CSV table of C-alpha atoms in Angstrom, one decimal:
chain,number,residue,atom,x,y,z
Y,1,MET,CA,16.7,0.4,-11.6
Y,2,THR,CA,14.3,-1.6,-13.7
Y,3,ALA,CA,10.8,-0.3,-14.1
Y,4,LEU,CA,8.2,-2.7,-12.6
Y,5,ALA,CA,5.3,-0.7,-14.0
Y,6,ARG,CA,5.0,2.2,-16.4
Y,7,ILE,CA,1.8,4.4,-16.4
Y,8,ALA,CA,1.2,6.9,-19.2
Y,9,ASP,CA,-1.6,9.4,-19.4
Y,10,LEU,CA,-3.8,7.5,-17.0
Y,11,ALA,CA,-7.4,8.8,-16.6
Y,12,VAL,CA,-10.0,7.3,-14.4
Y,13,THR,CA,-13.7,8.4,-14.2
Y,14,TYR,CA,-16.1,6.7,-11.8
Y,15,ARG,CA,-19.6,6.0,-13.1
Y,16,GLY,CA,-21.8,9.0,-12.6
Y,17,ALA,CA,-19.0,11.3,-11.5
Y,18,PRO,CA,-19.0,14.8,-13.1
Y,19,ALA,CA,-15.2,14.8,-13.4
Y,20,PRO,CA,-12.3,12.4,-13.6
Y,21,ALA,CA,-10.8,11.1,-10.3
Y,22,LEU,CA,-7.4,10.9,-12.2
Y,23,SER,CA,-6.4,12.8,-15.3
Y,24,GLY,CA,-3.2,12.7,-17.4
Y,25,LEU,CA,-1.1,10.8,-14.9
Y,26,SER,CA,2.2,9.4,-16.0
Y,27,LEU,CA,4.5,7.5,-13.6
Y,28,ASP,CA,7.1,4.8,-13.5
Y,29,ILE,CA,7.4,2.5,-10.5
Y,30,GLU,CA,10.8,1.1,-10.0
Y,31,ALA,CA,11.4,-2.5,-9.0
Y,32,GLY,CA,12.4,-2.8,-5.4
Y,33,GLU,CA,11.7,0.8,-4.4
Y,34,ILE,CA,9.4,2.2,-1.7
Y,35,LEU,CA,7.2,4.8,-3.4
Y,36,ALA,CA,5.0,6.9,-1.2
Y,37,ILE,CA,1.9,8.4,-2.8
Y,38,ILE,CA,0.7,11.3,-0.7
Y,39,GLY,CA,-2.1,13.8,-0.9
Y,40,GLU,CA,-5.1,15.2,0.8
Y,41,SER,CA,-8.5,13.4,0.8
Y,42,GLY,CA,-9.9,13.4,-2.7
Y,43,SER,CA,-6.5,13.9,-4.4
Y,44,GLY,CA,-6.8,10.6,-6.3
Y,45,LYS,CA,-4.1,8.7,-4.4
Y,46,SER,CA,-6.3,5.7,-3.5
Y,47,THR,CA,-7.8,5.7,-7.0
Y,48,LEU,CA,-4.3,5.3,-8.4
Y,49,ALA,CA,-3.5,2.4,-6.1
Y,50,ARG,CA,-6.7,0.6,-7.0
Y,51,ALA,CA,-6.1,1.2,-10.7
Y,52,LEU,CA,-2.7,-0.4,-10.3
Y,53,ALA,CA,-4.2,-3.4,-8.5
Y,54,GLY,CA,-7.2,-3.8,-10.9
Y,55,LEU,CA,-9.6,-3.1,-8.1
Y,56,LEU,CA,-11.7,-0.3,-9.6
Y,57,PRO,CA,-15.5,-0.7,-9.5
Y,58,GLU,CA,-17.3,-2.1,-12.6
Y,59,ARG,CA,-18.2,0.4,-15.2
Y,60,THR,CA,-15.4,2.7,-14.2
Y,61,LYS,CA,-14.0,4.4,-17.3
Y,62,VAL,CA,-10.2,4.0,-17.6
Y,63,ALA,CA,-8.0,5.5,-20.3
Y,64,GLY,CA,-4.3,5.6,-20.9
Y,65,ASP,CA,-1.6,3.0,-20.9
Y,66,ARG,CA,-0.5,0.7,-18.0
Y,67,ARG,CA,2.5,-1.6,-18.8
Y,68,TRP,CA,4.4,-4.0,-16.6
Y,69,PRO,CA,7.9,-4.5,-18.0
Y,70,GLY,CA,8.9,-6.1,-14.7
Y,71,LEU,CA,6.2,-8.7,-14.9
Y,72,ASP,CA,6.2,-10.8,-18.0
Y,73,GLY,CA,2.7,-10.8,-19.4
Y,74,GLY,CA,1.4,-8.4,-16.7
Y,75,PRO,CA,0.3,-9.2,-13.1
Y,76,ARG,CA,-1.4,-12.5,-12.4
Y,77,ALA,CA,-4.7,-11.9,-10.5
Y,78,GLY,CA,-4.2,-12.4,-6.8
Y,79,ARG,CA,-0.6,-13.5,-7.2
Y,80,ASP,CA,1.8,-10.6,-8.2
Y,81,ILE,CA,0.1,-7.7,-6.3
Y,82,GLY,CA,-0.8,-7.8,-2.6
Y,83,TYR,CA,-3.1,-5.1,-1.3
Y,84,VAL,CA,-3.6,-4.0,2.3
Y,85,PHE,CA,-6.7,-1.8,2.8
Y,86,GLN,CA,-7.2,1.0,5.3
Y,87,ASP,CA,-9.8,-1.0,7.1
Y,88,PRO,CA,-8.7,-4.6,7.6
Y,89,GLY,CA,-12.4,-5.5,8.2
Y,90,SER,CA,-13.1,-4.9,4.6
Y,91,SER,CA,-10.7,-7.7,3.6
Y,92,LEU,CA,-11.3,-10.2,6.4
Y,93,ASN,CA,-14.2,-12.6,6.4
Y,94,PRO,CA,-15.9,-12.6,9.9
Y,95,VAL,CA,-16.9,-16.3,9.7
Y,96,LEU,CA,-13.6,-17.8,8.7
Y,97,THR,CA,-10.6,-18.3,11.0
Y,98,ILE,CA,-7.5,-16.2,10.6
Y,99,GLY,CA,-5.5,-19.2,9.6
Y,100,GLU,CA,-8.0,-20.1,6.9
Y,101,GLN,CA,-7.9,-16.6,5.4
Y,102,VAL,CA,-4.1,-16.1,5.6
Y,103,GLY,CA,-3.5,-19.6,4.2
Y,104,GLU,CA,-5.9,-19.2,1.3
Y,105,GLY,CA,-3.4,-17.3,-0.9
Y,106,ALA,CA,-0.8,-19.9,-0.4
Y,107,ARG,CA,-3.3,-22.7,-1.2
Y,108,ARG,CA,-4.6,-21.0,-4.4
Y,109,HIS,CA,-1.4,-19.6,-5.8
Y,110,LEU,CA,1.5,-21.7,-4.4
Y,111,GLY,CA,-0.3,-25.0,-4.8
Y,112,LEU,CA,-0.1,-26.0,-1.1
Y,113,GLY,CA,-2.4,-28.5,0.4
Y,114,ARG,CA,-4.7,-27.7,3.3
Y,115,ARG,CA,-2.2,-28.9,6.0
Y,116,ALA,CA,0.8,-27.2,4.4
Y,117,ALA,CA,-1.2,-24.0,3.9
Y,118,GLY,CA,-2.2,-24.0,7.6
Y,119,ALA,CA,1.5,-24.3,8.6
Y,120,GLU,CA,2.4,-21.5,6.2
Y,121,ALA,CA,-0.3,-19.3,7.7
Y,122,VAL,CA,1.2,-19.8,11.2
Y,123,ARG,CA,4.7,-18.9,9.8
Y,124,LEU,CA,3.3,-15.8,8.2
Y,125,LEU,CA,1.5,-14.7,11.4
Y,126,ALA,CA,4.8,-15.1,13.2
Y,127,ARG,CA,6.6,-13.0,10.5
Y,128,VAL,CA,4.2,-10.1,11.1
Y,129,ARG,CA,5.0,-10.4,14.8
Y,130,LEU,CA,1.8,-11.6,16.2
Y,131,PRO,CA,2.2,-13.4,19.6
Y,132,GLU,CA,1.1,-17.0,19.8
Y,133,PRO,CA,0.6,-17.4,16.1
Y,134,GLU,CA,-0.9,-20.9,16.5
Y,135,ARG,CA,-3.6,-19.4,18.7
Y,136,ILE,CA,-4.2,-16.5,16.4
Y,137,ALA,CA,-4.6,-18.8,13.5
Y,138,GLY,CA,-7.6,-20.4,15.2
Y,139,ALA,CA,-9.2,-17.1,16.2
Y,140,TYR,CA,-11.8,-15.0,14.3
Y,141,PRO,CA,-11.3,-11.3,13.3
Y,142,HIS,CA,-13.6,-9.9,16.0
Y,143,GLN,CA,-11.4,-11.5,18.6
Y,144,LEU,CA,-8.4,-9.3,17.6
Y,145,SER,CA,-7.5,-5.7,18.2
Y,146,GLY,CA,-7.4,-3.2,15.2
Y,147,GLY,CA,-3.6,-3.4,15.1
Y,148,GLN,CA,-3.6,-7.2,15.2
Y,149,ARG,CA,-6.2,-7.3,12.4
Y,150,GLN,CA,-3.9,-5.0,10.3
Y,151,ARG,CA,-1.0,-7.4,10.8
Y,152,VAL,CA,-3.2,-10.3,9.7
Y,153,ALA,CA,-4.2,-8.3,6.6
Y,154,ILE,CA,-0.5,-7.8,5.8
Y,155,ALA,CA,0.2,-11.5,6.3
Y,156,ALA,CA,-2.7,-12.4,3.9
Y,157,ALA,CA,-1.4,-9.9,1.4
Y,158,ILE,CA,2.0,-11.4,1.2
Y,159,ALA,CA,0.9,-15.1,1.3
Y,160,ALA,CA,1.1,-15.5,-2.4
Y,161,ARG,CA,4.6,-13.9,-2.4
Y,162,PRO,CA,3.7,-10.9,-4.6
Y,163,ARG,CA,6.2,-8.7,-6.4
Y,164,LEU,CA,4.3,-5.5,-5.5
Y,165,LEU,CA,2.7,-4.7,-2.2
Y,166,ILE,CA,0.3,-1.8,-2.0
Y,167,ALA,CA,-0.5,-0.4,1.5
Y,168,ASP,CA,-3.5,2.0,1.2
Y,169,GLU,CA,-3.8,4.3,4.2
Y,170,VAL,CA,-3.1,1.3,6.5
Y,171,THR,CA,-2.1,3.4,9.5
Y,172,SER,CA,-4.8,6.1,9.5
Y,173,ALA,CA,-7.1,4.4,12.0
Y,174,LEU,CA,-4.3,3.4,14.4
Y,175,ASP,CA,-2.7,5.2,17.3
Y,176,VAL,CA,0.8,6.6,16.9
Y,177,VAL,CA,2.7,3.8,18.6
Y,178,VAL,CA,0.9,1.1,16.5
Y,179,GLN,CA,1.4,3.2,13.4
Y,180,ALA,CA,5.2,3.2,13.9
Y,181,ALA,CA,5.2,-0.6,14.4
Y,182,ILE,CA,3.1,-1.3,11.3
Y,183,VAL,CA,5.2,1.0,9.1
Y,184,GLY,CA,8.5,-0.6,10.4
Y,185,LEU,CA,7.0,-4.0,9.7
Y,186,LEU,CA,6.1,-3.2,6.2
Y,187,VAL,CA,9.6,-1.8,5.4
Y,188,GLU,CA,11.2,-4.9,7.0
Y,189,LEU,CA,9.1,-7.3,4.9
Y,190,VAL,CA,9.6,-5.6,1.6
Y,191,ARG,CA,13.3,-5.3,2.1
Y,192,ALA,CA,13.7,-8.9,3.2
Y,193,ASP,CA,11.6,-10.3,0.3
Y,194,GLY,CA,12.7,-7.9,-2.5
Y,195,MET,CA,9.2,-6.6,-3.0
Y,196,THR,CA,8.2,-3.1,-4.3
Y,197,LEU,CA,6.1,-1.1,-1.9
Y,198,VAL,CA,3.6,1.6,-2.9
Y,199,PHE,CA,2.7,3.3,0.4
Y,200,VAL,CA,-0.5,5.5,0.1
Y,201,THR,CA,-0.9,8.1,2.8
Y,202,HIS,CA,-1.9,11.6,3.7
Y,203,ASP,CA,0.9,11.8,6.2
Y,204,LEU,CA,4.0,13.5,4.7
Y,205,ALA,CA,6.0,12.7,7.9
Y,206,LEU,CA,5.4,9.0,7.5
Y,207,ALA,CA,6.1,9.1,3.8
Y,208,SER,CA,9.3,11.0,4.0
Y,209,GLY,CA,10.6,8.7,6.8
Y,210,ILE,CA,10.4,5.5,4.8
Y,211,ALA,CA,10.2,6.2,1.1
Y,212,ASP,CA,12.9,6.3,-1.6
Y,213,ARG,CA,10.6,8.5,-3.7
Y,214,VAL,CA,7.5,10.6,-3.0
Y,215,ALA,CA,4.7,11.3,-5.5
Y,216,VAL,CA,2.5,14.2,-4.4
Y,217,MET,CA,-1.1,14.0,-5.7
Y,218,ALA,CA,-3.6,16.9,-6.0
Y,219,ALA,CA,-7.0,17.1,-7.7
Y,220,GLY,CA,-6.4,13.9,-9.6
Y,221,ARG,CA,-3.0,14.9,-11.0
Y,222,LEU,CA,0.6,14.3,-10.2
Y,223,ALA,CA,1.8,17.5,-8.7
Y,224,GLU,CA,5.4,16.5,-7.9
Y,225,LEU,CA,7.6,13.4,-8.0
Y,226,GLY,CA,11.2,13.0,-6.7
Y,227,PRO,CA,13.5,11.6,-4.0
Y,228,ALA,CA,11.9,11.9,-0.6
Y,229,ASP,CA,14.6,14.0,0.9
Y,230,ARG,CA,14.7,16.4,-2.0
Y,231,VAL,CA,10.9,16.8,-2.1
Y,232,VAL,CA,10.8,17.7,1.6
Y,233,ALA,CA,13.9,19.9,1.6
Y,234,ALA,CA,13.2,21.8,-1.6
Y,235,PRO,CA,9.6,21.3,-2.8
Y,236,LYS,CA,8.8,22.5,-6.3
Y,237,ALA,CA,5.0,22.3,-6.3
Y,238,ALA,CA,2.7,24.6,-4.3
Y,239,GLU,CA,0.8,21.5,-3.1
Y,240,THR,CA,3.9,20.0,-1.6
Y,241,ALA,CA,4.8,23.2,0.1
Y,242,ALA,CA,1.3,23.3,1.6
Y,243,LEU,CA,1.6,19.8,3.0
Y,244,ILE,CA,4.9,20.7,4.6
Y,245,ALA,CA,3.4,23.9,6.0
Y,246,ALA,CA,0.5,22.0,7.5
Y,247,HIS,CA,2.9,19.6,9.1
Y,248,ILE,CA,4.9,22.4,10.7
Y,249,ASP,CA,1.7,24.1,11.9
Y,250,LEU,CA,0.8,20.9,13.7
Y,251,ALA,CA,4.1,21.1,15.7
Y,252,THR,CA,4.7,17.4,15.0
Y,253,PRO,CA,8.2,15.8,14.9
Y,254,PRO,CA,10.5,17.1,12.1
Y,255,LEU,CA,10.3,15.7,8.6
Y,256,VAL,CA,13.3,14.0,7.1
Y,257,GLY,CA,15.3,16.8,5.4
Y,258,GLU,CA,13.1,19.5,6.9
Y,259,ALA,CA,15.0,22.8,7.5
Y,260,SER,CA,15.5,23.7,11.1
């Protein structure tokens, strides 16, 4: 595989923080893969995702090297990287219609006129399996359910046809049935469009079920990286073993590759 991104010795320290949120992190992201970044709260997984997307707060101290061999000249703002947040309310404007918001990326980055962007928004809403996409396009965020808003956020994130899609804890606020539908939709979209997916989660079961590779984060460092089935079946890091043990203790469905 060709590397889409290469990260070397990345360190991130938020303004006023006593310690780095990330420290000495090196990682390649391969073009076309699904890479799951997993870890407990505070492990640094979302900081890594935001560092990749250029979404860190102002005055955050960033050191290390980030290169994009798969993107000539590096990512173009708003075009090459799509980002889906945990809370779709943080990325949806309450006073604009769904169609306006989904179509904005197509207008700005694909050069579509207003009418064409509106038609593209309806097409994207249909792609993310929202019923009656024409009606949804004319609705406002507060008129939709949480699962519907998350589908809208996904449609908006892919409107500019990005090369990399980052899904940051997108299922954590959803019930199990809706979680499965959203995860299946993400996998379908990235496979169909040839995108790379970075899937950020604390849920090892979800990660192992969809990912080509898993990166386990702990205390701002990369604890383990490898093929998903190998990481689950034969973890090398204590942090990975602890995540698997916690999953077993919860008596949840078996992980991919988990010993019986």
